[in-house]
């Protein structure tokens, strides 16, 4: 079995401690790889390599078009190795192979999109109010970027950080989740093959409290980008104050899916299932809060429950599998804890709420699709991000009521509105305090549109031209064409 190594200063290396970590398939707990396990010292070595490459190397001053060509080459290599990458992603996360194929297409598109933006960010000329002068605003790379990615979409989330950072001329240190590092390791091989210079991209493997903490604390890191849990995000914010580094945080959500009585009933039911049960609910934008207008509530709940009972759990490599396992035993225990809390708070369990009994699923971290009704906004199961196949259902009577309920959360990542009355839907969308609002749809995203949240879902944006700007600093350059003595102190 191959050993996954770190990539520091253009070399594939093992941790100085010699420690290793086994990577397991959450479907059956089979060991699928062994990777080196780094710590603070390894992070420091990677940071120093990135610092030297930025301060003394040529990447930042390489013509943007040339950087774009290399990033485009990465996209091409991802497409070439799509089969291998998809297989690794499904082994690592337990998701279906169909999902992983789609992820690889999206990842290649992300690199291609930012490659296309490389030479289109030349700044702007400002009309100076001072005679005989010119004024320009330019964007320059931030510097050394620390990038910490989550386990649910390991390579997709990493691509949202890697591609714009490279295009902008930064150097970087990437830290994938310690439990799902395999596709990120593979893409670093592809970046090396594409010709990314020594020291520009660095990969450290290991846990967040050592490897990740060093990236956040280091005075030599200029920007930290983190996708993950809110408590870790708060710690990163505190650590980043060490040198007032730039921060971009995506900290999850508790996303409302609003169904008005005049919505297309069958489509809304279908999308409600997809919103929450896709990838076993392990999606930051999962529509885990279903708010249904009172006049159709009972009928809608019956339809959702009927369809959810049919969801096929299983091996992600089986064609008939619709949902795979949770990521780990610890995460499943967390889900089970929330189910017990919901019962204690008075929510009514109408489906699931337990591990499946099928013999072929006993070795994996499976949990049945679970639905609660009679939910209210003050319940923890409604307020807190569960990150699993758990749907809470609330009812509402008026538009004002549902807007208030939907916004009654510390999060503000995403939400959806379903109605044939487009004027009403647009009005509701305008009043939802969320970074993304879908009207008569749920979950679509693409490289051209920004992604990020309001409130405690974080700040900063990934994707879109704004996602590129996150990795730049703005500089104003003023030139006096006819300098003359001021004469103030004569």
Tab-separated table of C-alpha atoms in Angstrom, residues 73-418:
chain	number	residue	atom	x	y	z
A	73	UNK	CA	-2.893	22.707	-17.319
A	74	UNK	CA	-3.973	21.585	-13.841
A	75	UNK	CA	-7.590	21.580	-15.023
A	76	UNK	CA	-6.624	19.447	-18.017
A	77	UNK	CA	-4.769	16.945	-15.831
A	78	UNK	CA	-7.738	16.642	-13.479
A	79	UNK	CA	-9.905	15.764	-16.466
A	80	UNK	CA	-7.312	13.242	-17.625
A	81	UNK	CA	-7.232	11.524	-14.211
A	82	UNK	CA	-10.919	11.928	-13.432
A	83	UNK	CA	-11.504	8.184	-12.942
A	84	UNK	CA	-8.713	7.786	-10.409
A	85	UNK	CA	-9.641	10.945	-8.527
A	86	UNK	CA	-13.332	10.030	-8.338
A	87	UNK	CA	-12.530	6.560	-7.031
A	88	UNK	CA	-10.245	8.007	-4.344
A	89	UNK	CA	-12.901	10.528	-3.309
A	90	UNK	CA	-15.580	7.865	-2.921
A	91	UNK	CA	-13.259	5.551	-1.006
A	92	UNK	CA	-12.248	8.412	1.260
A	93	UNK	CA	-15.700	9.870	1.976
A	94	UNK	CA	-18.162	7.065	1.271
A	95	UNK	CA	-20.136	9.172	-1.213
A	96	UNK	CA	-21.492	7.612	-4.384
A	97	UNK	CA	-19.167	7.350	-7.346
A	98	UNK	CA	-21.688	9.307	-9.430
A	99	UNK	CA	-21.341	12.217	-7.003
A	100	UNK	CA	-17.563	11.976	-7.158
A	101	UNK	CA	-17.536	12.039	-10.960
A	102	UNK	CA	-19.643	15.201	-10.836
A	103	UNK	CA	-17.289	16.694	-8.241
A	104	UNK	CA	-14.275	16.104	-10.492
A	105	UNK	CA	-16.012	17.856	-13.379
A	106	UNK	CA	-16.779	20.804	-11.107
A	107	UNK	CA	-13.211	20.898	-9.800
A	108	UNK	CA	-11.740	20.984	-13.301
A	109	UNK	CA	-14.186	23.761	-14.174
A	110	UNK	CA	-13.053	25.776	-11.140
A	111	UNK	CA	-9.408	25.633	-12.217
A	112	UNK	CA	-10.392	26.464	-15.789
A	113	UNK	CA	-12.571	29.391	-14.722
A	114	UNK	CA	-9.861	31.026	-12.655
A	115	UNK	CA	-7.283	30.325	-15.343
A	116	UNK	CA	-9.493	32.370	-17.653
A	117	UNK	CA	-9.512	35.278	-15.213
A	118	UNK	CA	-5.750	35.359	-14.826
A	119	UNK	CA	-5.016	38.189	-17.268
A	120	UNK	CA	-8.292	40.058	-16.808
A	121	UNK	CA	-7.560	41.774	-13.527
A	122	UNK	CA	-5.318	44.595	-14.671
A	123	UNK	CA	-6.709	47.217	-12.338
A	124	UNK	CA	-8.291	50.534	-13.218
A	125	UNK	CA	-7.347	54.101	-13.993
A	126	UNK	CA	-8.920	56.743	-11.769
A	127	UNK	CA	-9.535	60.274	-13.005
A	128	UNK	CA	-7.224	62.248	-10.739
A	129	UNK	CA	-8.529	65.625	-9.509
A	130	UNK	CA	-4.964	66.922	-9.369
A	131	UNK	CA	-3.637	68.473	-12.602
A	132	UNK	CA	-0.740	66.813	-14.398
A	133	UNK	CA	-1.041	63.528	-12.551
A	134	UNK	CA	-2.286	60.024	-13.055
A	135	UNK	CA	-3.826	57.604	-10.599
A	136	UNK	CA	-4.103	53.836	-10.864
A	137	UNK	CA	-5.560	51.089	-8.678
A	138	UNK	CA	-3.889	47.710	-9.057
A	139	UNK	CA	-4.349	44.347	-7.395
A	140	UNK	CA	-1.354	42.436	-6.118
A	141	UNK	CA	-1.066	39.020	-4.432
A	142	UNK	CA	-1.610	38.876	-0.687
A	143	UNK	CA	1.484	36.747	-0.102
A	144	UNK	CA	1.619	33.456	1.784
A	145	UNK	CA	-1.790	31.776	2.144
A	146	UNK	CA	-2.767	29.061	4.607
A	147	UNK	CA	-5.698	26.979	3.364
A	148	UNK	CA	-7.613	24.558	5.590
A	149	UNK	CA	-10.231	22.360	3.879
A	150	UNK	CA	-12.992	20.108	5.299
A	151	UNK	CA	-13.690	16.391	4.951
A	152	UNK	CA	-17.102	16.416	3.254
A	153	UNK	CA	-15.972	17.744	-0.152
A	154	UNK	CA	-12.208	17.348	0.208
A	155	UNK	CA	-10.960	18.266	-3.240
A	156	UNK	CA	-13.855	20.479	-4.315
A	157	UNK	CA	-13.436	22.789	-1.331
A	158	UNK	CA	-9.659	22.748	-1.764
A	159	UNK	CA	-10.010	23.755	-5.431
A	160	UNK	CA	-12.012	26.828	-4.463
A	161	UNK	CA	-8.922	27.960	-2.552
A	162	UNK	CA	-6.032	26.622	-4.630
A	163	UNK	CA	-7.054	27.944	-8.046
A	164	UNK	CA	-7.624	31.638	-7.200
A	165	UNK	CA	-4.582	31.767	-4.919
A	166	UNK	CA	-2.328	30.506	-7.714
A	167	UNK	CA	-3.834	32.730	-10.401
A	168	UNK	CA	-3.359	35.805	-8.206
A	169	UNK	CA	0.343	35.037	-7.731
A	170	UNK	CA	0.371	33.848	-4.132
A	171	UNK	CA	2.251	30.994	-2.555
A	172	UNK	CA	0.357	28.615	-0.301
A	173	UNK	CA	0.233	25.869	2.261
A	174	UNK	CA	-2.766	23.537	2.019
A	175	UNK	CA	-3.994	21.415	4.912
A	176	UNK	CA	-6.744	18.939	3.999
A	177	UNK	CA	-8.768	17.165	6.649
A	178	UNK	CA	-6.613	14.496	8.236
A	179	UNK	CA	-9.313	11.883	7.561
A	180	UNK	CA	-9.834	12.596	3.826
A	181	UNK	CA	-6.497	13.701	2.319
A	182	UNK	CA	-6.133	11.337	-0.632
A	183	UNK	CA	-7.449	13.416	-3.544
A	184	UNK	CA	-5.615	16.512	-2.344
A	185	UNK	CA	-2.364	14.541	-2.312
A	186	UNK	CA	-3.091	13.389	-5.865
A	187	UNK	CA	-3.793	16.918	-7.095
A	188	UNK	CA	-0.485	18.119	-5.661
A	189	UNK	CA	1.130	15.498	-7.879
A	190	UNK	CA	-0.762	17.020	-10.796
A	191	UNK	CA	0.276	20.553	-9.853
A	192	UNK	CA	3.889	19.394	-9.822
A	193	UNK	CA	3.371	17.809	-13.231
A	194	UNK	CA	1.798	21.037	-14.526
A	195	UNK	CA	4.966	22.947	-13.689
A	196	UNK	CA	4.093	24.918	-10.562
A	197	UNK	CA	7.486	26.189	-9.323
A	198	UNK	CA	9.242	24.895	-6.237
A	199	UNK	CA	7.893	26.291	-2.975
A	200	UNK	CA	4.799	27.881	-4.499
A	201	UNK	CA	2.445	25.089	-3.389
A	202	UNK	CA	3.026	23.131	-0.188
A	203	UNK	CA	0.984	20.353	1.391
A	204	UNK	CA	0.991	19.506	5.089
A	205	UNK	CA	-0.885	16.541	6.553
A	206	UNK	CA	-2.051	16.238	10.124
A	207	UNK	CA	-4.621	17.380	12.679
A	208	UNK	CA	-5.981	20.862	13.035
A	209	UNK	CA	-4.773	21.467	16.593
A	210	UNK	CA	-1.131	21.173	15.481
A	211	UNK	CA	-0.712	21.632	11.734
A	212	UNK	CA	-3.689	23.937	11.270
A	213	UNK	CA	-3.043	25.962	14.415
A	214	UNK	CA	0.478	26.773	13.246
A	215	UNK	CA	-0.875	28.161	9.973
A	216	UNK	CA	-3.270	30.384	11.894
A	217	UNK	CA	-0.704	31.581	14.426
A	218	UNK	CA	2.275	32.112	12.153
A	219	UNK	CA	3.533	35.649	11.618
A	220	UNK	CA	4.755	34.577	8.181
A	221	UNK	CA	1.289	33.685	6.865
A	222	UNK	CA	-0.559	36.626	5.299
A	223	UNK	CA	-3.984	35.046	4.761
A	224	UNK	CA	-5.856	32.119	6.242
A	225	UNK	CA	-8.813	30.535	4.451
A	226	UNK	CA	-10.845	28.016	6.422
A	227	UNK	CA	-13.937	25.965	5.670
A	228	UNK	CA	-15.360	24.016	8.584
A	229	UNK	CA	-17.058	24.256	11.960
A	230	UNK	CA	-17.966	27.458	13.729
A	231	UNK	CA	-16.027	26.789	16.945
A	232	UNK	CA	-12.818	26.115	15.040
A	233	UNK	CA	-13.479	29.220	12.967
A	234	UNK	CA	-13.635	31.349	16.100
A	235	UNK	CA	-10.291	29.964	17.277
A	236	UNK	CA	-8.746	30.733	13.895
A	237	UNK	CA	-10.008	34.321	14.097
A	238	UNK	CA	-8.332	34.741	17.473
A	239	UNK	CA	-5.089	33.164	16.294
A	240	UNK	CA	-5.038	35.245	13.117
A	241	UNK	CA	-4.825	38.411	15.198
A	242	UNK	CA	-1.158	37.544	15.769
A	243	UNK	CA	-0.253	39.535	12.671
A	244	UNK	CA	-3.705	40.819	11.663
A	245	UNK	CA	-3.684	38.451	8.696
A	246	UNK	CA	-6.534	38.440	6.193
A	247	UNK	CA	-9.196	35.839	6.947
A	248	UNK	CA	-11.831	34.091	4.858
A	249	UNK	CA	-14.191	31.801	6.754
A	250	UNK	CA	-17.030	29.536	5.644
A	251	UNK	CA	-18.528	28.112	8.814
A	252	UNK	CA	-21.582	26.195	7.705
A	253	UNK	CA	-25.262	26.931	7.971
A	254	UNK	CA	-28.730	25.974	9.103
A	255	UNK	CA	-30.451	26.519	5.818
A	256	UNK	CA	-34.213	27.078	5.447
A	257	UNK	CA	-36.156	25.604	2.553
A	258	UNK	CA	-39.454	27.520	2.295
A	259	UNK	CA	-42.416	25.867	0.566
A	260	UNK	CA	-45.406	28.078	-0.210
A	261	UNK	CA	-48.774	26.458	-0.965
A	262	UNK	CA	-48.658	27.606	-4.583
A	263	UNK	CA	-45.329	25.851	-5.294
A	264	UNK	CA	-45.065	23.045	-7.832
A	265	UNK	CA	-45.869	20.330	-5.292
A	266	UNK	CA	-44.136	17.285	-6.789
A	267	UNK	CA	-40.987	19.179	-7.752
A	268	UNK	CA	-40.754	20.799	-4.329
A	269	UNK	CA	-41.066	17.398	-2.641
A	270	UNK	CA	-38.348	15.930	-4.828
A	271	UNK	CA	-36.041	18.877	-4.210
A	272	UNK	CA	-36.722	18.865	-0.469
A	273	UNK	CA	-35.360	15.320	-0.326
A	274	UNK	CA	-32.306	16.228	-2.377
A	275	UNK	CA	-31.728	19.347	-0.294
A	276	UNK	CA	-31.243	17.451	2.951
A	277	UNK	CA	-30.355	13.830	2.173
A	278	UNK	CA	-27.774	14.319	-0.581
A	279	UNK	CA	-24.378	13.015	0.625
A	280	UNK	CA	-26.112	11.863	3.834
A	281	UNK	CA	-26.764	15.475	4.758
A	282	UNK	CA	-23.056	16.211	5.115
A	283	UNK	CA	-23.299	19.425	3.119
A	284	UNK	CA	-22.797	22.928	4.517
A	285	UNK	CA	-25.735	24.233	2.475
A	286	UNK	CA	-28.067	21.296	3.218
A	287	UNK	CA	-31.734	22.276	3.382
A	288	UNK	CA	-32.171	20.720	6.800
A	289	UNK	CA	-34.932	23.171	7.847
A	290	UNK	CA	-38.133	22.639	5.888
A	291	UNK	CA	-40.747	25.366	6.390
A	292	UNK	CA	-44.110	24.436	4.826
A	293	UNK	CA	-47.199	26.614	4.499
A	294	UNK	CA	-49.917	25.351	6.823
A	295	UNK	CA	-52.541	24.629	4.154
A	296	UNK	CA	-50.352	21.976	2.488
A	297	UNK	CA	-48.267	20.945	5.497
A	298	UNK	CA	-49.776	17.523	6.233
A	299	UNK	CA	-49.937	16.473	2.592
A	300	UNK	CA	-46.370	17.658	1.981
A	301	UNK	CA	-45.012	15.852	5.036
A	302	UNK	CA	-46.717	12.626	3.991
A	303	UNK	CA	-45.179	12.866	0.520
A	304	UNK	CA	-41.681	13.594	1.842
A	305	UNK	CA	-41.829	10.736	4.333
A	306	UNK	CA	-43.122	8.330	1.685
A	307	UNK	CA	-40.232	9.133	-0.647
A	308	UNK	CA	-37.572	9.229	2.069
A	309	UNK	CA	-38.470	5.663	3.065
A	310	UNK	CA	-37.290	4.540	-0.376
A	311	UNK	CA	-33.774	6.020	-0.137
A	312	UNK	CA	-31.277	3.247	-0.821
A	313	UNK	CA	-28.269	3.214	1.500
A	314	UNK	CA	-25.175	1.307	0.495
A	315	UNK	CA	-21.753	1.126	-1.056
A	316	UNK	CA	-21.003	4.231	-3.088
A	317	UNK	CA	-19.700	2.035	-5.903
A	318	UNK	CA	-23.027	0.205	-6.314
A	319	UNK	CA	-25.190	1.657	-9.078
A	320	UNK	CA	-28.405	1.541	-7.044
A	321	UNK	CA	-26.967	3.302	-3.973
A	322	UNK	CA	-28.485	6.732	-3.410
A	323	UNK	CA	-26.739	7.678	-0.166
A	324	UNK	CA	-23.589	6.473	1.500
A	325	UNK	CA	-22.440	6.394	5.131
A	326	UNK	CA	-21.517	9.165	7.507
A	327	UNK	CA	-17.843	9.996	7.640
A	328	UNK	CA	-16.910	8.398	10.971
A	329	UNK	CA	-18.116	6.653	14.101
A	330	UNK	CA	-17.625	9.870	16.076
A	331	UNK	CA	-19.755	11.851	13.665
A	332	UNK	CA	-22.536	9.250	13.798
A	333	UNK	CA	-22.526	9.440	17.581
A	334	UNK	CA	-22.934	13.213	17.302
A	335	UNK	CA	-25.960	12.711	15.025
A	336	UNK	CA	-27.468	10.217	17.449
A	337	UNK	CA	-27.041	12.717	20.253
A	338	UNK	CA	-28.984	15.350	18.336
A	339	UNK	CA	-31.803	12.883	17.662
A	340	UNK	CA	-32.155	12.240	21.389
A	341	UNK	CA	-32.120	15.982	22.093
A	342	UNK	CA	-34.870	16.520	19.510
A	343	UNK	CA	-37.064	13.903	21.180
A	344	UNK	CA	-36.512	15.494	24.571
A	345	UNK	CA	-37.434	18.920	23.193
A	346	UNK	CA	-40.763	17.629	21.915
A	347	UNK	CA	-40.099	17.152	18.209
A	348	UNK	CA	-42.073	14.249	16.737
A	349	UNK	CA	-40.012	11.528	15.072
A	350	UNK	CA	-41.873	10.332	11.963
A	351	UNK	CA	-39.065	8.504	10.158
A	352	UNK	CA	-35.701	6.952	10.917
A	353	UNK	CA	-33.878	7.960	14.058
A	354	UNK	CA	-31.687	4.847	14.159
A	355	UNK	CA	-28.960	2.862	12.488
A	356	UNK	CA	-30.105	0.610	9.622
A	357	UNK	CA	-30.565	-3.072	10.359
A	358	UNK	CA	-29.453	-4.474	6.990
A	359	UNK	CA	-26.547	-6.902	7.539
A	360	UNK	CA	-24.536	-5.501	4.645
A	361	UNK	CA	-24.460	-2.058	6.294
A	362	UNK	CA	-23.254	-3.073	9.740
A	363	UNK	CA	-19.561	-2.392	9.124
A	364	UNK	CA	-20.179	1.139	7.883
A	365	UNK	CA	-21.139	4.367	9.621
A	366	UNK	CA	-24.699	4.418	8.321
A	367	UNK	CA	-27.688	6.263	9.738
A	368	UNK	CA	-31.218	6.193	8.392
A	369	UNK	CA	-32.800	9.271	6.794
A	370	UNK	CA	-34.570	10.912	9.720
A	371	UNK	CA	-37.502	13.324	9.785
A	372	UNK	CA	-38.974	15.331	12.674
A	373	UNK	CA	-42.253	17.266	12.620
A	374	UNK	CA	-43.829	19.594	15.207
A	375	UNK	CA	-40.566	21.507	15.300
A	376	UNK	CA	-40.217	25.054	16.590
A	377	UNK	CA	-37.528	27.666	16.143
A	378	UNK	CA	-36.334	27.462	19.747
A	379	UNK	CA	-35.285	23.803	19.470
A	380	UNK	CA	-31.588	22.960	19.265
A	381	UNK	CA	-32.302	20.535	16.421
A	382	UNK	CA	-33.621	23.530	14.455
A	383	UNK	CA	-30.955	26.018	15.481
A	384	UNK	CA	-27.713	24.024	15.420
A	385	UNK	CA	-25.925	22.558	12.416
A	386	UNK	CA	-26.299	18.781	12.711
A	387	UNK	CA	-24.515	17.900	9.450
A	388	UNK	CA	-26.330	14.654	8.867
A	389	UNK	CA	-29.459	13.093	7.316
A	390	UNK	CA	-31.836	14.898	9.690
A	391	UNK	CA	-34.786	16.987	8.446
A	392	UNK	CA	-36.815	19.230	10.715
A	393	UNK	CA	-40.227	20.445	9.530
A	394	UNK	CA	-41.971	23.612	10.701
A	395	UNK	CA	-45.250	25.075	9.523
A	396	UNK	CA	-46.124	28.711	8.832
A	397	UNK	CA	-49.246	30.711	7.980
A	398	UNK	CA	-48.064	34.045	6.611
A	399	UNK	CA	-45.215	35.407	4.553
A	400	UNK	CA	-44.018	37.650	7.359
A	401	UNK	CA	-44.021	34.716	9.755
A	402	UNK	CA	-41.853	32.540	7.531
A	403	UNK	CA	-39.362	35.329	6.837
A	404	UNK	CA	-38.967	35.821	10.570
A	405	UNK	CA	-38.545	32.094	11.163
A	406	UNK	CA	-36.091	31.640	8.333
A	407	UNK	CA	-33.897	34.460	9.629
A	408	UNK	CA	-34.106	33.248	13.235
A	409	UNK	CA	-30.671	31.635	13.239
A	410	UNK	CA	-27.081	32.611	13.909
A	411	UNK	CA	-26.233	31.315	10.438
A	412	UNK	CA	-26.754	32.878	7.037
A	413	UNK	CA	-25.243	30.659	4.372
A	414	UNK	CA	-28.072	29.644	2.032
A	415	UNK	CA	-31.795	29.125	1.683
A	416	UNK	CA	-34.549	28.525	-0.853
A	417	UNK	CA	-38.033	29.791	-1.683
A	418	UNK	CA	-40.612	27.768	-3.605
